[in-house]
XYZ file of C-alpha atoms in Angstrom:
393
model
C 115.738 116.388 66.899
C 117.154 119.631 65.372
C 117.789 121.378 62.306
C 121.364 120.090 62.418
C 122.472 116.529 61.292
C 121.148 113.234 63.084
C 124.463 112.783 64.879
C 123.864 116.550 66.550
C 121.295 113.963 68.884
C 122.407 111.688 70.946
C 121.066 110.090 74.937
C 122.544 108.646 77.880
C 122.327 105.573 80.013
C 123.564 105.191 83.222
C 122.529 102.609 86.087
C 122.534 101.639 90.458
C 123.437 105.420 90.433
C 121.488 106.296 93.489
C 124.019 106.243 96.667
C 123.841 109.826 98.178
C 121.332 110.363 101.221
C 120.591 106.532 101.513
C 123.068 103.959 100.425
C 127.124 103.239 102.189
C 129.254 105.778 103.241
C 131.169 105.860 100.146
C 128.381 105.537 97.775
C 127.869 109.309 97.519
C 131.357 110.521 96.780
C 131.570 107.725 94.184
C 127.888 108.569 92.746
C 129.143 112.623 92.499
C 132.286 111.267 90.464
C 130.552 109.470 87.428
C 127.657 112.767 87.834
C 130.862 115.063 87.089
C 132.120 112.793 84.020
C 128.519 113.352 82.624
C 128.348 117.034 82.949
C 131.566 117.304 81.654
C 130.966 115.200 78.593
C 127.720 116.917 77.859
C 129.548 120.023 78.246
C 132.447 119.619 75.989
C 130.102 117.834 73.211
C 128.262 121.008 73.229
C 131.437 123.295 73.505
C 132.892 120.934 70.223
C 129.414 121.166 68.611
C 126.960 124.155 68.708
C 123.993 121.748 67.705
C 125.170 119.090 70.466
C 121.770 118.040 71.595
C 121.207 115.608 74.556
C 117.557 114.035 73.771
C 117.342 112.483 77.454
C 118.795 110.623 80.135
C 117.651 106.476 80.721
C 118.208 105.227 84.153
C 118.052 101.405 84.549
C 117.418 101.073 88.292
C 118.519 100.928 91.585
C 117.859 104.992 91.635
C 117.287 105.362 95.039
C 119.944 102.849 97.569
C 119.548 100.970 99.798
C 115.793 100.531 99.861
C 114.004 102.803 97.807
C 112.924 106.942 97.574
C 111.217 108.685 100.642
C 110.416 112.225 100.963
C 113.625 114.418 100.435
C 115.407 111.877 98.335
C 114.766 113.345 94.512
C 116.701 116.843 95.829
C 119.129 114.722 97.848
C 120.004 111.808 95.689
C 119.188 112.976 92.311
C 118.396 116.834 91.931
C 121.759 117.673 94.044
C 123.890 115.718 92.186
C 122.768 115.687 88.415
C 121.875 119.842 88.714
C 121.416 120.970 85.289
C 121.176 117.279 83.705
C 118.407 116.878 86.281
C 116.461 120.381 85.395
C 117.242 120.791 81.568
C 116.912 117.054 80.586
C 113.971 114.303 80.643
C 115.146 111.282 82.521
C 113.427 108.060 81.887
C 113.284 105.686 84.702
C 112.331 101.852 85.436
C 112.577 100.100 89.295
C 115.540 98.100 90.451
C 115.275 95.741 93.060
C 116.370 98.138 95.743
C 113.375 100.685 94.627
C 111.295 98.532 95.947
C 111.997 98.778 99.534
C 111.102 99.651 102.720
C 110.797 103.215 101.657
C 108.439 102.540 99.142
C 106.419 99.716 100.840
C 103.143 99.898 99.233
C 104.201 100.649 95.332
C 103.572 96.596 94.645
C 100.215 95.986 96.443
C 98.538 99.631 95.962
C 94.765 98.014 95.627
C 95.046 98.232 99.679
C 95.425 102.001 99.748
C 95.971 103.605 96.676
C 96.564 106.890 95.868
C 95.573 107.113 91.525
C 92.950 105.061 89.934
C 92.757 104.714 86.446
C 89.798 102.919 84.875
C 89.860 103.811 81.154
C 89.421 106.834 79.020
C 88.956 110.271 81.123
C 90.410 108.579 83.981
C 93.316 111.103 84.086
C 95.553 108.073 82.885
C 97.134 107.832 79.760
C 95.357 109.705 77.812
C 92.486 109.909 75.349
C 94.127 106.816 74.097
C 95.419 104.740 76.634
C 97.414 101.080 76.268
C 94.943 99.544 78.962
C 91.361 100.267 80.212
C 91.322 97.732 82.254
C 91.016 99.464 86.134
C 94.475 100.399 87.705
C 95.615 100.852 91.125
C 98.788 103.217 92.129
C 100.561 103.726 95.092
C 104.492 104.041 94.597
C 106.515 106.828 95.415
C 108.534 106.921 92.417
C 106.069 106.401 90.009
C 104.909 109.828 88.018
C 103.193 112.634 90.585
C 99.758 112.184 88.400
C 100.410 108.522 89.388
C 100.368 109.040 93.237
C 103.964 109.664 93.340
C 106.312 111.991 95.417
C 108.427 114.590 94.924
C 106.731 117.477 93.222
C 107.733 120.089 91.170
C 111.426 118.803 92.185
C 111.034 115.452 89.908
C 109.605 117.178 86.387
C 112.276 116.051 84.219
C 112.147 112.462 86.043
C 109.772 110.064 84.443
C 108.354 107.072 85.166
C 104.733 107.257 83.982
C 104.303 103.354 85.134
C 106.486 100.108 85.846
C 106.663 99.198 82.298
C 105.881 101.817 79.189
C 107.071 102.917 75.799
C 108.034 106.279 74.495
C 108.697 107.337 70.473
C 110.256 109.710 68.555
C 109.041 109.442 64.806
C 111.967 112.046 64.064
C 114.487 109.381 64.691
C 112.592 106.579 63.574
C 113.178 105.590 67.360
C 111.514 104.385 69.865
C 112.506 102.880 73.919
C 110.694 100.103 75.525
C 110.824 100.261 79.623
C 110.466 96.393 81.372
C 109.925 95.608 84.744
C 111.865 92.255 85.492
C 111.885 92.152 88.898
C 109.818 89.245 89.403
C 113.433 86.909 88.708
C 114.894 88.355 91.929
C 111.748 88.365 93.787
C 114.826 87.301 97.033
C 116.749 89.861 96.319
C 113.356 92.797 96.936
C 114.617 95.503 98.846
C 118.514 94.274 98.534
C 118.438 91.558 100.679
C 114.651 90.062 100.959
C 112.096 90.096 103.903
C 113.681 89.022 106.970
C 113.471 90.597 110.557
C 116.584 93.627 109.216
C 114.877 92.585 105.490
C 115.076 95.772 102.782
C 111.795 94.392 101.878
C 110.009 93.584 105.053
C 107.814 96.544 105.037
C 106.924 95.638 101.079
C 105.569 92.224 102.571
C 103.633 93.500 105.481
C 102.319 96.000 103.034
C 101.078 93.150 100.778
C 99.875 90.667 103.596
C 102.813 88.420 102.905
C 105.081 87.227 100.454
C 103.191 85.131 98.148
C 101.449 89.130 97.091
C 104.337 90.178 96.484
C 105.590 87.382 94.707
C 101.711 87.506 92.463
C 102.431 91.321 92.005
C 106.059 90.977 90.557
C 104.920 88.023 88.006
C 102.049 90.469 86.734
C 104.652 93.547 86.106
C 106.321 91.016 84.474
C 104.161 89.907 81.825
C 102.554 93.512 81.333
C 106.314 93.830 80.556
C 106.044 91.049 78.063
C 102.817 92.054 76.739
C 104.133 95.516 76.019
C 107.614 94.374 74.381
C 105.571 91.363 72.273
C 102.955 94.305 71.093
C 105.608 96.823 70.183
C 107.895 94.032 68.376
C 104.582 92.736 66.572
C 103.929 96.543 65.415
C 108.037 96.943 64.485
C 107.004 100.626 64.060
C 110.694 101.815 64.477
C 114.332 100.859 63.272
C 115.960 101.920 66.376
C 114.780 100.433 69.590
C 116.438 101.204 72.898
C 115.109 98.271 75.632
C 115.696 99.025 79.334
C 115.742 97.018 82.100
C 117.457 96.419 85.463
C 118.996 92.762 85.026
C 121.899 91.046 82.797
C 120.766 87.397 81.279
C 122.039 85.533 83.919
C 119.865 86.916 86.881
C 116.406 86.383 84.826
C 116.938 82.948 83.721
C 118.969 83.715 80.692
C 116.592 85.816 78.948
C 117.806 88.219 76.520
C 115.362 90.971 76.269
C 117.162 92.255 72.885
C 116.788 88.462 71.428
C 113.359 88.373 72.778
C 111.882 91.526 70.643
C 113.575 90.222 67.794
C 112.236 86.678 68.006
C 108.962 88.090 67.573
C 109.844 91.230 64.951
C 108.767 89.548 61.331
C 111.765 88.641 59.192
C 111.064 91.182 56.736
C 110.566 93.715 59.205
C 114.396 93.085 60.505
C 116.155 94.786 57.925
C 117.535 97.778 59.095
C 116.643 97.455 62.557
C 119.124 98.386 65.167
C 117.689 96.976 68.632
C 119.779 98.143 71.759
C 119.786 96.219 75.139
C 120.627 98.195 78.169
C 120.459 96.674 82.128
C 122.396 97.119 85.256
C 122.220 95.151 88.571
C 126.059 94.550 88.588
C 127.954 97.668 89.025
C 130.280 97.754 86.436
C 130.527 98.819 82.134
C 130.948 96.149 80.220
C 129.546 95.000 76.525
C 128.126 92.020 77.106
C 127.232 91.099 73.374
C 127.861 92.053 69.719
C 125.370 90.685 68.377
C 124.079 92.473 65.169
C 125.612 91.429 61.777
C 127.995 93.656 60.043
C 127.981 96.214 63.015
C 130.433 95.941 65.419
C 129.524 98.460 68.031
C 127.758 96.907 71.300
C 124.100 95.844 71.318
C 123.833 94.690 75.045
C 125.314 97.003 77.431
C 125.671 96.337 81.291
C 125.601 99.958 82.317
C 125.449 99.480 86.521
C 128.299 101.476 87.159
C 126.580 104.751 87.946
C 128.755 105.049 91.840
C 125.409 104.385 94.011
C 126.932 101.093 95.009
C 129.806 99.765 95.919
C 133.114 100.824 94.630
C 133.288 98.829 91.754
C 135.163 99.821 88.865
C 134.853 100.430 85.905
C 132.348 103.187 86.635
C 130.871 105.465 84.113
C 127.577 105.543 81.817
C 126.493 104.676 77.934
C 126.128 107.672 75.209
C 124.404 106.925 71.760
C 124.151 108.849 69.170
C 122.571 108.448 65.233
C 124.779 107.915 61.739
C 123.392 107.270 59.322
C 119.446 106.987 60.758
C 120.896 104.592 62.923
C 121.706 104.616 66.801
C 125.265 104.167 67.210
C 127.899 103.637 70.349
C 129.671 107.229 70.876
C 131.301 106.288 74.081
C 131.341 103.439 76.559
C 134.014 101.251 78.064
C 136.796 101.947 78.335
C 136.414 105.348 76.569
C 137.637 107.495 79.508
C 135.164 110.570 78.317
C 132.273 108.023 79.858
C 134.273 105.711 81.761
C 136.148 106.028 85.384
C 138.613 103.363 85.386
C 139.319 104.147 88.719
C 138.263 106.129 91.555
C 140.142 109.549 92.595
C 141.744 109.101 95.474
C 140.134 110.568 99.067
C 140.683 109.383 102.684
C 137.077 108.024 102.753
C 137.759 105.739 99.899
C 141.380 104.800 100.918
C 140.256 104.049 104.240
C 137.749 101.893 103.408
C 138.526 97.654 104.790
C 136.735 94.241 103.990
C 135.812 94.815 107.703
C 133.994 97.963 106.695
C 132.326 96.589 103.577
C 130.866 93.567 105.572
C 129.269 95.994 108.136
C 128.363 98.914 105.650
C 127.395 96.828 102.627
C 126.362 93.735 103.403
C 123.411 93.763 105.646
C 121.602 95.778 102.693
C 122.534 93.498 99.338
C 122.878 90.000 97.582
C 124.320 91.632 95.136
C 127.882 92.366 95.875
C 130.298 89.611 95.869
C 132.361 90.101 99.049
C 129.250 89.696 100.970
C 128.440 85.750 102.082
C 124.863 85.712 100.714
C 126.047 87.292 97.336
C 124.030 86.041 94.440
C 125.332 86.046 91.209
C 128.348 84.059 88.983
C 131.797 84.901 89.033
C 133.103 88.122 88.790
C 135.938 90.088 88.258
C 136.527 93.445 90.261
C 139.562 96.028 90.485
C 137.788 97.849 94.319
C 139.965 100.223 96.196
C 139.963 98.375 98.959
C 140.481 95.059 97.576
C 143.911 93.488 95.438
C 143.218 93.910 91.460
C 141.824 91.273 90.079
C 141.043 89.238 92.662
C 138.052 86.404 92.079
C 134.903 85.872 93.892
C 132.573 82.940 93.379
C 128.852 82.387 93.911
């Protein structure tokens, strides 16, 4: 916080963001776009407000396309792009299904070869009071550098002290809640699986086959659930930002917002605002109002950070706090946060189907131009594709 009022503070969201250096050859240009609308709108809040202060930056996965972050990648994909939002600003960071990837191949089985143990207390892992002491393995690239991770000095401001975590700020009477849910597309590992040209093949070989991976994914899971059931039992702040890479429908309906809430005590409810943000499809959209007498969003699909694949509307999520309350200050279709559509350039008007099939495809379930998309029906306006046209599963 700051000596100013509570609506001086505010965060950002954004999601699939990570195109440049790795994902389809217009993933980068579209990636750079949505970075500019973020500088800018940090820029003129500040310009319009002296005591403007951005808290941090949450990134909902899918950071690094098309199969997760190798050496170079945090200056190429992330440092290059973000610049000052990258060195001035803590980012706070859970896996999509593309992190885990053939780039990252041993982050899900690291008992093999892992680079950080933790086993308790004094362990060098989380602290004098940490949330387990049971023994842990690391091995992931993206994971913190006192975790085993990559990167360096380069990544400082990017954070992801494990798959799952919580963070508070008793100054805000806030707190976020990181989940790893990517146990419910356990097919979709890597982008498209772990075939012979597989995203993930190098994740199974890693594990010795797919029934480890498959055993690893349902674990980060319910460490997820363990955390979000502890800090909901606890209900130690009014505003709660939850994270996570998927919308309902790809984890079996679950509704991560209406699962802390299911187990926050009645009493405890009252004056709780509880904020669900996820990605995986690459658009902005509310998804649900769901809180009585407030009619801003509570669950936010925020995948439309440019890394993939042209959909529109692009942008990211900014909350700020009225009242001791986090409150939407911009999101769809609020142009400030939101691209609407892309600026014109000959890569992007030259793009074809043709060129989506062989560019995008091979690498993702997840878009739905591509035969093996997963997913229900959506609704996109692409630049290469007519305006509203419909795709089914």
């Amino acid at each position: 916080g700051n000596p100013g009022k509570l609506s001086d503070n505010y965060y950002l969201v954004i999601g699939d963001n990570g195109g440049c250096a790795g994902g389809c050859d217009g993933c980068c240009d579209w990636q750079k776009q949505v970075a500019a609308r973020m500088k800018a709108y940090v820029d003129n809040r500040k310009n319009e407000n002296t005591n403007s202060t951005l808290l941090f930056i949450i990134l909902v996965g899918d950071n690094f396309y098309w199969n997760g972050v190798s050496a170079g990648r945090f200056e190429e994909t992330w440092q290059d792009i973000y610049k000052e939002l990258a060195t001035d600003y803590p980012w706070f960071v859970i896996m999509g299904n593309h992190d885990f990837g053939n780039s990252d191949p041993e982050g899900l089985c690291p008992f093999f070869n892992p680079r950080m143990v933790c086993s308790g207390p004094g362990s060098g892992c989380g602290g004098a009071r940490p949330f387990s002491n049971q023994t842990q393995t690391y091995a992931c690239n993206q994971l913190n550098v006192d975790k085993g991770g990559i990167g360096g000095n380069t990544r400082t401001n990017f954070h992801m002290p494990d798959f799952m975590y919580f963070y508070t700020i008793p100054d805000l009477d806030f707190e976020m809640i990181g989940m790893d849910y990517n146990y419910y597309d356990f097919e979709g590992l890597g982008g498209n699986g772990y075939g012979p040209t597989g995203g993930a093949r190098d994740v199974a070989k890693a594990c010795g086959g797919t029934d480890r991976v498959k055993d690893s994914l349902s674990r980060l899971r319910d460490a997820s659930n363990k955390i979000l059931k502890i800090r909901a039992d606890a209900a130690a702040s009014k505003n709660v930002a939850i994270f996570s890479h998927y919308p309902d429908w790809a984890q079996e309906g679950i509704n991560l917002r209406q699962k802390f809430l299911d187990e926050v005590h009645n009493l405890d409810k009252q004056g709780m605002r509880v904020l669900n943000f996820y990605g995986h499809t690459h658009i902005q959209q509310c998804d649900r109002h769901a809180e009585a007498n407030y009619s801003g969003c509570t669950d936010f699909l925020t995948g439309g950070g440019g890394g993939c694949c042209g959909d529109t509307p692009a942008g990211f999520v900014a909350i700020t706090f009225e009242n001791g309350k986090q409150t939407t200050e911009c999101f769809d279709p609020d142009e400030r946060c939101t691209i609407p559509a892309w600026t014109s350039s000959s890569l992007i008007q030259n793009k074809k189907t043709a060129a989506v099939s062989n560019d995008v495809c091979p690498h993702t379930l997840d878009d739905p131009r591509c035969p093996a998309y997963k997913g229900p029906l959506k609704i996109f306006n692409h630049p290469w594709t007519l305006s509203g046209t419909q795709f089914h599963a």
